[in-house]
Amino acid sequence: MKGNRTMKVTTVLASFLAAASLNAAVIEQVIVRQQWPWSTDVKVEYKLSGVTSPVDISVKAFNGNVELDSSRLAASMTGDRFGITEDGVGTIIIDPVKAFGTSKVALANFKVKLSVSDSAANLNEVLYKVFNLETGECEDITRVQLLNGKYGSVETDFSKIGPGFNTTLNDVIIWTGVTNNVAYKTTHLVMRKIPAAGIEWTIGSRSGEVGAASGGNTDDERQHTVRLTEDFFMSVFEVTQAQYVKFYDLRSGGFINEEDSSMRPVETCKYGSDLKGLSDWKAEDGSASHNECICWPTNAYRHCTRGNRMIGKMRSKLGVKVDLPTSAQWEFACRAGTQTGLYSGKELTNANGTCPNVEEIAWTASSDYSDAPGGKAQTRVVGLKKPNAFGLYDMAGNVSEWCLDWFYSDIETFYDDNGNGVKADILHSDPLVDPVGRSVRRDTNNLKVRRGGGWYFAQKFSRSAYRGGHNYEAEKNYLGIRLVAPVAADWK
């Protein structure tokens, strides 16, 4: 703005008292100025007094007496806006390019109006955990820190993530800035809290869903009501090669020799030999082999993982019972408040060809790989596509992801630990609580569930309801992992 000075210092006296507020908090003075002579940012300083409990500061912007479009204003601001606990001077920075699409903003008469309201009770809720994979330390990131812009950009409106994106969630906070830090894809593991406890939702594909076998609601994707009893954390990205090798060696093959391999998802990892040590499972007292060991979900995150396998080593380093998700956990997290074919709130439009709705969210066999080595289909750096409403990336593509459950194509047996085909009881339970599939292997197929599509698969496999299976010793360059961790106080 230097040399084209459209900003002038503006002082706005403000005596706005929060409506229906229990606080006596008052904004006494507001000063608006250009942040720096060489910067387009707008700096808003305010003086707050009378704070008796946490308050939020709301902002409206005006050109003279004409209010400017506020649809993008919230996402353009950082600073002291939420959870203010004491009197004093606060600062808010507005990026006019993000807010109004221009650095000029016709600011000859630019003004702001601030108002006060009581803060929400959950502002100190931990929404993200960032684990340092080298030291084992964990940093908690709270709702208020995200909303105040401490960790970069966030989005609270899912429709702003992509045209037509929609969700039934009424509490959306997507940390979009997480994709800008290379460390979060290499030396650190970022996990997002998934608020699942007590929510009843529908798992499976709808009748007539495009891309589903026989038009949806078939044996392996039959719809039924589910309720999970606990929240959990899930990794924002698929586990990358750089993260994986801190605990376990990569297998040869796959995509390990590309320039950006470190930030691509790990693949060719075997569920049994590499991740869990399945062939060595024992009951807690050491008396039974894995065929008879029913050790989860009642004590999930605690057993059935050998300490010298990748997940066991990560547990030891972090002091946290990380694990693979159950299939139900995975689908709840993927859907993020949607019941449509895709997690964007949109539908697959073409079962066998290229669908632009899938291209927004997933790397599949139909994606454009013209800028990839050799121009061929392959894994890509995590976090390049658009996230879901929980802020999880690549749930629909890049690589398919291992889950804990044994796989059966008919969900009647898929949800019956004892192997009994009690169709009426299983499918008409209202709801199924914490379904986990069989925790016991009952035949010789040795198939574990995998969820999500991937670079190798057609776009119809990017649907949220899709589930497939692979032998637990499968070594595939399209099969990787995403981790979960419990929220409970005894998670360590």
PDB file of N, CA and C in Angstrom, residues 14 31 59 61 97 99 102 129 157 160 194 202 252 260-261 307 309 333 359 361 385 393 427 448 472 476:
ATOM      1  N   ALA A  14     -16.027   3.257  20.741  1.00  0.00           N
ATOM      2  CA  ALA A  14     -17.005   2.182  20.771  1.00  0.00           C
ATOM      3  C   ALA A  14     -17.485   1.956  22.189  1.00  0.00           C
ATOM      4  N   ILE A  31      -8.765   1.610  17.367  1.00  0.00           N
ATOM      5  CA  ILE A  31      -7.883   2.309  16.434  1.00  0.00           C
ATOM      6  C   ILE A  31      -7.586   1.382  15.262  1.00  0.00           C
ATOM      7  N   VAL A  59     -16.534  -8.561  14.815  1.00  0.00           N
ATOM      8  CA  VAL A  59     -16.061  -7.456  13.983  1.00  0.00           C
ATOM      9  C   VAL A  59     -16.977  -7.273  12.775  1.00  0.00           C
ATOM     10  N   ALA A  61     -17.060  -4.575   9.289  1.00  0.00           N
ATOM     11  CA  ALA A  61     -16.235  -3.599   8.568  1.00  0.00           C
ATOM     12  C   ALA A  61     -17.116  -2.739   7.671  1.00  0.00           C
ATOM     13  N   VAL A  97      -7.114  -8.715   1.364  1.00  0.00           N
ATOM     14  CA  VAL A  97      -7.217  -9.525   0.148  1.00  0.00           C
ATOM     15  C   VAL A  97      -8.120 -10.724   0.404  1.00  0.00           C
ATOM     16  N   ALA A  99     -10.290 -10.900   2.844  1.00  0.00           N
ATOM     17  CA  ALA A  99     -11.594 -10.435   3.307  1.00  0.00           C
ATOM     18  C   ALA A  99     -12.449  -9.864   2.187  1.00  0.00           C
ATOM     19  N   THR A 102      -9.311  -7.540  -2.406  1.00  0.00           N
ATOM     20  CA  THR A 102      -8.452  -6.470  -2.886  1.00  0.00           C
ATOM     21  C   THR A 102      -7.613  -5.952  -1.737  1.00  0.00           C
ATOM     22  N   LYS A 129      -3.982 -32.755  18.434  1.00  0.00           N
ATOM     23  CA  LYS A 129      -2.754 -33.111  19.144  1.00  0.00           C
ATOM     24  C   LYS A 129      -1.643 -33.258  18.117  1.00  0.00           C
ATOM     25  N   ASP A 157     -16.599 -22.741   7.858  1.00  0.00           N
ATOM     26  CA  ASP A 157     -17.730 -22.920   6.938  1.00  0.00           C
ATOM     27  C   ASP A 157     -17.319 -23.942   5.885  1.00  0.00           C
ATOM     28  N   LYS A 160     -17.090 -23.275   2.150  1.00  0.00           N
ATOM     29  CA  LYS A 160     -15.972 -22.501   1.617  1.00  0.00           C
ATOM     30  C   LYS A 160     -14.801 -23.403   1.200  1.00  0.00           C
ATOM     31  N   ILE A 194     -12.277 -36.521  16.932  1.00  0.00           N
ATOM     32  CA  ILE A 194     -13.499 -36.873  16.217  1.00  0.00           C
ATOM     33  C   ILE A 194     -14.610 -37.028  17.253  1.00  0.00           C
ATOM     34  N   THR A 202     -25.987 -43.536  10.281  1.00  0.00           N
ATOM     35  CA  THR A 202     -26.236 -44.662   9.390  1.00  0.00           C
ATOM     36  C   THR A 202     -24.981 -45.018   8.626  1.00  0.00           C
ATOM     37  N   SER A 252      10.952 -52.700   0.208  1.00  0.00           N
ATOM     38  CA  SER A 252      11.361 -52.320  -1.143  1.00  0.00           C
ATOM     39  C   SER A 252      10.141 -52.321  -2.052  1.00  0.00           C
ATOM     40  N   ASP A 260       9.802 -36.581  -3.746  1.00  0.00           N
ATOM     41  CA  ASP A 260       8.918 -36.187  -2.647  1.00  0.00           C
ATOM     42  C   ASP A 260       8.392 -37.389  -1.868  1.00  0.00           C
ATOM     43  N   SER A 261       9.093 -38.517  -1.951  1.00  0.00           N
ATOM     44  CA  SER A 261       8.607 -39.750  -1.320  1.00  0.00           C
ATOM     45  C   SER A 261       8.360 -39.602   0.171  1.00  0.00           C
ATOM     46  N   GLY A 307       5.346 -55.313  20.648  1.00  0.00           N
ATOM     47  CA  GLY A 307       6.152 -54.130  20.879  1.00  0.00           C
ATOM     48  C   GLY A 307       7.215 -53.887  19.840  1.00  0.00           C
ATOM     49  N   ARG A 309       6.790 -54.282  16.557  1.00  0.00           N
ATOM     50  CA  ARG A 309       6.194 -53.915  15.285  1.00  0.00           C
ATOM     51  C   ARG A 309       5.986 -52.400  15.242  1.00  0.00           C
ATOM     52  N   ALA A 333     -15.652 -41.117  10.768  1.00  0.00           N
ATOM     53  CA  ALA A 333     -14.704 -40.019  10.570  1.00  0.00           C
ATOM     54  C   ALA A 333     -14.695 -39.555   9.127  1.00  0.00           C
ATOM     55  N   GLU A 359     -12.683 -35.973  -8.159  1.00  0.00           N
ATOM     56  CA  GLU A 359     -11.385 -35.339  -8.399  1.00  0.00           C
ATOM     57  C   GLU A 359     -11.060 -34.277  -7.354  1.00  0.00           C
ATOM     58  N   ILE A 361     -11.525 -34.458  -4.210  1.00  0.00           N
ATOM     59  CA  ILE A 361     -11.174 -34.992  -2.894  1.00  0.00           C
ATOM     60  C   ILE A 361     -10.232 -36.182  -2.927  1.00  0.00           C
ATOM     61  N   LYS A 385      -5.424 -32.696  -1.833  1.00  0.00           N
ATOM     62  CA  LYS A 385      -6.844 -32.613  -2.182  1.00  0.00           C
ATOM     63  C   LYS A 385      -7.621 -31.935  -1.051  1.00  0.00           C
ATOM     64  N   TYR A 393      -7.662 -35.368   5.515  1.00  0.00           N
ATOM     65  CA  TYR A 393      -7.285 -35.345   4.106  1.00  0.00           C
ATOM     66  C   TYR A 393      -7.081 -36.764   3.569  1.00  0.00           C
ATOM     67  N   LEU A 427     -29.243 -56.922  11.859  1.00  0.00           N
ATOM     68  CA  LEU A 427     -29.578 -55.804  10.989  1.00  0.00           C
ATOM     69  C   LEU A 427     -30.690 -54.931  11.545  1.00  0.00           C
ATOM     70  N   LYS A 448      -8.345 -58.784   6.224  1.00  0.00           N
ATOM     71  CA  LYS A 448      -8.598 -57.618   7.056  1.00  0.00           C
ATOM     72  C   LYS A 448      -9.261 -56.533   6.207  1.00  0.00           C
ATOM     73  N   TYR A 472      -4.031 -60.372   5.518  1.00  0.00           N
ATOM     74  CA  TYR A 472      -3.295 -59.507   6.443  1.00  0.00           C
ATOM     75  C   TYR A 472      -1.798 -59.475   6.180  1.00  0.00           C
ATOM     76  N   LYS A 476       0.976 -54.410  -0.730  1.00  0.00           N
ATOM     77  CA  LYS A 476       0.464 -53.729  -1.906  1.00  0.00           C
ATOM     78  C   LYS A 476       0.901 -52.263  -1.909  1.00  0.00           C
TER      79      LYS A 476
END
